[in-house]
PDB file of C-alpha atoms in Angstrom:
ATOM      1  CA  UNK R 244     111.655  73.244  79.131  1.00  0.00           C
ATOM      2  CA  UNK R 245     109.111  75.011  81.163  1.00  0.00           C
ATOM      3  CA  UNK R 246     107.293  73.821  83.784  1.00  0.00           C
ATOM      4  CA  UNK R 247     103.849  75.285  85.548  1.00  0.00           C
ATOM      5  CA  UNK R 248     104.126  76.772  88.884  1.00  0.00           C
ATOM      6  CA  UNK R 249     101.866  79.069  90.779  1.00  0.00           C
ATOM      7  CA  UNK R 250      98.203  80.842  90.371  1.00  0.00           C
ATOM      8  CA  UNK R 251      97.336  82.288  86.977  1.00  0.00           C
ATOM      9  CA  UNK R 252      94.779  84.392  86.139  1.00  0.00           C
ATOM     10  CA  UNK R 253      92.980  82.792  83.041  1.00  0.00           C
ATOM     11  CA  UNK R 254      90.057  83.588  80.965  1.00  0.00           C
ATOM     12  CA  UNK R 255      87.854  81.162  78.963  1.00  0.00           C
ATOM     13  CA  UNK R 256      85.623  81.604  75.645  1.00  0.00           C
ATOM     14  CA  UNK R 257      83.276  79.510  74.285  1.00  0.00           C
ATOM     15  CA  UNK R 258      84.535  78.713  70.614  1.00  0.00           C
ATOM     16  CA  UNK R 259      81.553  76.313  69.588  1.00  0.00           C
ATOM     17  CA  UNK R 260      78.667  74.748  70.652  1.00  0.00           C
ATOM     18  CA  UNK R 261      77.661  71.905  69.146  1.00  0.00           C
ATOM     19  CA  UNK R 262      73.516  72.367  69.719  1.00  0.00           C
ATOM     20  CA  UNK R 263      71.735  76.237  70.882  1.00  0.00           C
ATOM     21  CA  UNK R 264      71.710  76.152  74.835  1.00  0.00           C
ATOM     22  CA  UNK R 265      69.171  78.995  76.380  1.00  0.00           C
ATOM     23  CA  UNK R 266      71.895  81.856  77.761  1.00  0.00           C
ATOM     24  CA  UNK R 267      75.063  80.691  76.623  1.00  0.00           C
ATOM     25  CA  UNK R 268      76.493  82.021  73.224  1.00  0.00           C
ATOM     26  CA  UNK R 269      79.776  81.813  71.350  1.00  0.00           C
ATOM     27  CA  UNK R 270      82.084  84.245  72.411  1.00  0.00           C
ATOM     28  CA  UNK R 271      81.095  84.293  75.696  1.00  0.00           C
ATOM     29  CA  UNK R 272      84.119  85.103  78.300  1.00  0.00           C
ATOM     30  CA  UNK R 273      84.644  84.033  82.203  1.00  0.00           C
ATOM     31  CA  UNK R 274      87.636  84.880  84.154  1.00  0.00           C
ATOM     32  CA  UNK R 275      89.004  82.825  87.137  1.00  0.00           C
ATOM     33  CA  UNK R 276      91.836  81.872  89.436  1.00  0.00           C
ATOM     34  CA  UNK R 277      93.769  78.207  88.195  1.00  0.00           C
ATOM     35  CA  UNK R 278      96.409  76.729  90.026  1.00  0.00           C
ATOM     36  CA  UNK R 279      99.021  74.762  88.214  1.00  0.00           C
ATOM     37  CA  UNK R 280     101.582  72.874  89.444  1.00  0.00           C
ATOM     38  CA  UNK R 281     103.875  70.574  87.979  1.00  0.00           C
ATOM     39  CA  UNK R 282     106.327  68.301  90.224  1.00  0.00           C
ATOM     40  CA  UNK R 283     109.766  68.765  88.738  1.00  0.00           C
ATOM     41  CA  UNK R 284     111.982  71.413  87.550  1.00  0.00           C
ATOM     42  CA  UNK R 285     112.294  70.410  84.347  1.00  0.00           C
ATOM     43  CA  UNK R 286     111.951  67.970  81.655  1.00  0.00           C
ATOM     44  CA  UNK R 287     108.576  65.922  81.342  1.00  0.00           C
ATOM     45  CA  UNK R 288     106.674  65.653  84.585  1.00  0.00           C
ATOM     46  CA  UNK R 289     103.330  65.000  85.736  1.00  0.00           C
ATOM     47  CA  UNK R 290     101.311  68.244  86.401  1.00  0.00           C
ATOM     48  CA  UNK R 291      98.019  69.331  88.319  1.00  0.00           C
ATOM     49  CA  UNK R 292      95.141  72.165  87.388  1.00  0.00           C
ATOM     50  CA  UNK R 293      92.954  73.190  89.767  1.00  0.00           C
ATOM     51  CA  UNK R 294      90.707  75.753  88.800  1.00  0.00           C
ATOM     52  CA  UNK R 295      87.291  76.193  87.090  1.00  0.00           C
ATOM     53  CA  UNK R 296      85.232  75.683  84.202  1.00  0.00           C
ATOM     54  CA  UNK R 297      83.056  78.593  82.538  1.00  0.00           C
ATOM     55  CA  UNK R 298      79.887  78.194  84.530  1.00  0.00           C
ATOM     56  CA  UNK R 299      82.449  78.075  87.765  1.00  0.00           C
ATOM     57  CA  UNK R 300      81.967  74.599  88.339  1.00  0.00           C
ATOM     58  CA  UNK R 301      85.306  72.872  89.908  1.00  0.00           C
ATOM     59  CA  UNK R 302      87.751  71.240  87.616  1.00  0.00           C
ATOM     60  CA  UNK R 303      90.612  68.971  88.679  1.00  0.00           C
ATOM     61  CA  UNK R 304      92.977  67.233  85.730  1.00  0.00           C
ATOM     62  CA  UNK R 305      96.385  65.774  86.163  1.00  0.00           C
ATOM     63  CA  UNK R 306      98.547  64.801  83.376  1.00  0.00           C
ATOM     64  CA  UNK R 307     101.856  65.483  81.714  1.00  0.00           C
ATOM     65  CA  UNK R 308     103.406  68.421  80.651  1.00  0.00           C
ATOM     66  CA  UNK R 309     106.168  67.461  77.698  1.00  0.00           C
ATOM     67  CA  UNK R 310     107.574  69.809  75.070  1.00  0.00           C
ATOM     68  CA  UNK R 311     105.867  72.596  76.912  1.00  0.00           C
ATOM     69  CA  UNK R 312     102.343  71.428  76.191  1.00  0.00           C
ATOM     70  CA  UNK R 313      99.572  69.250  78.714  1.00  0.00           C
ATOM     71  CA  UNK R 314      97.136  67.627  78.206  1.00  0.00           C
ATOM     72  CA  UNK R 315      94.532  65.154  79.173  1.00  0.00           C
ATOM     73  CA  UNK R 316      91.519  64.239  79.952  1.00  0.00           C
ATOM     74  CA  UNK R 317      89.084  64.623  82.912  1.00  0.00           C
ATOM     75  CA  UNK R 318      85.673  64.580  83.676  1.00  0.00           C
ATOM     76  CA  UNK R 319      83.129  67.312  84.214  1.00  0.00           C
ATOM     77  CA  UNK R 320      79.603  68.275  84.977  1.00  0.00           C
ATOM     78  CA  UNK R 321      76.818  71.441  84.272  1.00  0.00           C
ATOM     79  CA  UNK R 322      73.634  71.713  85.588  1.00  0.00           C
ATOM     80  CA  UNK R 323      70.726  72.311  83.682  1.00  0.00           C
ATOM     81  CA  UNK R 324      69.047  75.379  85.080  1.00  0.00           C
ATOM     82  CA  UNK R 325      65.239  76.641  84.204  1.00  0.00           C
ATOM     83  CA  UNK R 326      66.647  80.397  83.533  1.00  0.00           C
ATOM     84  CA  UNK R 327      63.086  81.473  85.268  1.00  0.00           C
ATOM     85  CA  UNK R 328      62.767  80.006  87.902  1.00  0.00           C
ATOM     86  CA  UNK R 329      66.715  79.012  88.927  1.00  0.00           C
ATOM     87  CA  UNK R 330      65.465  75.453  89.566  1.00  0.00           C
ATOM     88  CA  UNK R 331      67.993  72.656  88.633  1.00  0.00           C
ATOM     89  CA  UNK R 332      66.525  70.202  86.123  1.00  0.00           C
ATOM     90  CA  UNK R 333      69.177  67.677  85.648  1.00  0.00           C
ATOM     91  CA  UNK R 334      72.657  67.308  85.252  1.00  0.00           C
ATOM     92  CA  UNK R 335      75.034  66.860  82.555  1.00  0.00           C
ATOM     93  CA  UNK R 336      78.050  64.668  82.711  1.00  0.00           C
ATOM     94  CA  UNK R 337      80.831  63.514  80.644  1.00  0.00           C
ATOM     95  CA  UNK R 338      84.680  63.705  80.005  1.00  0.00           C
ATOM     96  CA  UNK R 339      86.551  67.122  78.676  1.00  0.00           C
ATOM     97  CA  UNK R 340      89.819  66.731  76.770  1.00  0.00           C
ATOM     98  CA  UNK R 341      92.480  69.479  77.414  1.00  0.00           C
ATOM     99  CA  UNK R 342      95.606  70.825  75.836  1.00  0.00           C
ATOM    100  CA  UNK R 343      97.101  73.872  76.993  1.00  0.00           C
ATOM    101  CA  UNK R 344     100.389  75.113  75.592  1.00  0.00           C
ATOM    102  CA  UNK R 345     103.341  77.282  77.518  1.00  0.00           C
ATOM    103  CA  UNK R 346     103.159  80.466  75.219  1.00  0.00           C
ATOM    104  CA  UNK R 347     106.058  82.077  77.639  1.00  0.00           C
ATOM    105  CA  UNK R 348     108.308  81.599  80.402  1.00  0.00           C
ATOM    106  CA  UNK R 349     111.450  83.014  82.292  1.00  0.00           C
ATOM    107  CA  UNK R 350     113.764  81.533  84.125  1.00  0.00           C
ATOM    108  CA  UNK R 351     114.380  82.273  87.598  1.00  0.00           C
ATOM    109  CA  UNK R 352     117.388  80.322  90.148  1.00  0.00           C
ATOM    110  CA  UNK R 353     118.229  78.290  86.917  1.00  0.00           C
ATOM    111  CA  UNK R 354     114.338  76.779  86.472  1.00  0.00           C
ATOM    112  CA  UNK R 355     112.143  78.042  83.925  1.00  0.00           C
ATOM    113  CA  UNK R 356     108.430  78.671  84.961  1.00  0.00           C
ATOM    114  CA  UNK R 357     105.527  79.191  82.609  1.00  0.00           C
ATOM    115  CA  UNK R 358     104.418  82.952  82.600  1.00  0.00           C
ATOM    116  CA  UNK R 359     101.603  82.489  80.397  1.00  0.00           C
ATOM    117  CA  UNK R 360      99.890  79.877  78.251  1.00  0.00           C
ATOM    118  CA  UNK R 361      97.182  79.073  75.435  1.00  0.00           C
ATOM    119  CA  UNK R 362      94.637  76.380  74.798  1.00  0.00           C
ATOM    120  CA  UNK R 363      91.453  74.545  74.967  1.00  0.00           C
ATOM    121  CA  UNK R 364      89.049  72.443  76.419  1.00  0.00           C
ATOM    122  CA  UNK R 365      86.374  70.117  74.542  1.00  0.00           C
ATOM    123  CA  UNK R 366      83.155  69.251  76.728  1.00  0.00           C
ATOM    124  CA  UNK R 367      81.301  65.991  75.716  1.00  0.00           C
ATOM    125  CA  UNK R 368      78.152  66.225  77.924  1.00  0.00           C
ATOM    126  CA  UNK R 369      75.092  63.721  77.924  1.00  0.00           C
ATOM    127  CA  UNK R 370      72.005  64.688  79.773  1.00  0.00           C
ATOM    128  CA  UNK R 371      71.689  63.013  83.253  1.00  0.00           C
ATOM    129  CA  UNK R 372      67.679  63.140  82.601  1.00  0.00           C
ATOM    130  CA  UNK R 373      65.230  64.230  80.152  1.00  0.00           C
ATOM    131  CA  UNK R 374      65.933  67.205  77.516  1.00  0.00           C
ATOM    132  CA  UNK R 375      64.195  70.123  77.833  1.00  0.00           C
ATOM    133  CA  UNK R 376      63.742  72.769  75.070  1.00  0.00           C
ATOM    134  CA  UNK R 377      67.281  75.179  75.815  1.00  0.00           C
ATOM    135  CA  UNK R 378      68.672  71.833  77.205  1.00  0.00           C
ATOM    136  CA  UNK R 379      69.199  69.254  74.939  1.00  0.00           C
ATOM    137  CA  UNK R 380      70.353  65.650  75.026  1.00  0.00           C
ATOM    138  CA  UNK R 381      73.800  66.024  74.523  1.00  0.00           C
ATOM    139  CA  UNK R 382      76.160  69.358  74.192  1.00  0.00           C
ATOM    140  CA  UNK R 383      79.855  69.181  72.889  1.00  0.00           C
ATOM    141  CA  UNK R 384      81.672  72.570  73.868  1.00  0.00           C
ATOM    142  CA  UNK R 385      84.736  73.816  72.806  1.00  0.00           C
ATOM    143  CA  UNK R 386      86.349  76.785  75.051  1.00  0.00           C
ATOM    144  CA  UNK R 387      89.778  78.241  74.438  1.00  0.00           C
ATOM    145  CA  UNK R 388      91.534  79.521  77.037  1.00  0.00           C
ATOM    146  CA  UNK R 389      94.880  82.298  77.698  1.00  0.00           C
ATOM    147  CA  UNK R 390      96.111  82.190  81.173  1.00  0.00           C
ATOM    148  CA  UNK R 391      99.068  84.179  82.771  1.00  0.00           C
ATOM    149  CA  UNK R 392     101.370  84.051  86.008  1.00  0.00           C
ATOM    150  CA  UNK R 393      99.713  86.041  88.951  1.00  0.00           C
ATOM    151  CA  UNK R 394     101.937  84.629  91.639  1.00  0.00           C
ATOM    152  CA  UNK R 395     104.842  81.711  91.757  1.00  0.00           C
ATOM    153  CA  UNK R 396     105.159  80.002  95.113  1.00  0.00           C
ATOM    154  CA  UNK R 397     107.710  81.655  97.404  1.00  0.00           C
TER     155      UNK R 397
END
């Protein structure tokens, strides 16, 4: 079994939105730098992501990788901007459920390392303050992600 090690270069899409949000569509794409990092060779171990969400707001989750798939669930936040004047309204919080799946790996020194991987995110945010019209109360977004091996430790 596979396990994650290193920086990988992933990029996210947003699959659904569950309500219209002013300058965010489906099929929307962001690119960015995770870190994953799981703390034995092999079998089922806990793992770490570091890395960020579409808007490229930080995202920490730890869990365990088994079977080649991890998954979890952590919490996250978004800002409510006023796209005119860049003013923060209010903030958005809630948990986001991930599974990401090892779509490849090699092995290298007799321990196999993920080169690349597949999977998702689902954002449950509930307004931190009052809805605004392009804001509303509550958003559930669903972004899909690929991600592949730009660097193992050395």
């Amino acid at each position: 079994q596979a396990n994650f090690s290193g920086a990988y270069d992933v990029t996210i899409t947003i699959a659904s939105l569950s309500s219209n949000v002013e300058g965010l569509n489906v099929g929307d794409t962001a690119t960015g730098t995770w870190i994953l990092r799981s703390t034995c060779p092999t079998g089922p171990c806990p793992t770490e992501l570091i890395g960020t969400d579409f808007y490229g707001n930080g995202i920490t989750a730890t869990g365990d990788l088994d079977g080649g798939i991890f998954e979890g669930t952590t919490e996250a936040s978004l800002t409510c901007t006023d796209l005119q004047t860049g003013e923060g309204l209010f903030t958005y919080t809630g948990p986001a459920d991930f599974r990401i799946e090892i779509t490849e790996a090699e092995v290298v020194d007799g321990v196999a390392r993920a080169l690349a991987f597949e999977g998702e995110f689902v954002f449950r945010y509930r307004a931190q303050g009052a809805p605004t019209q392009g804001c509303p109360a509550t958003i559930v977004e669903r972004d899909s992600l690929t991600g592949t091996l730009l660097r193992a430790p050395s």
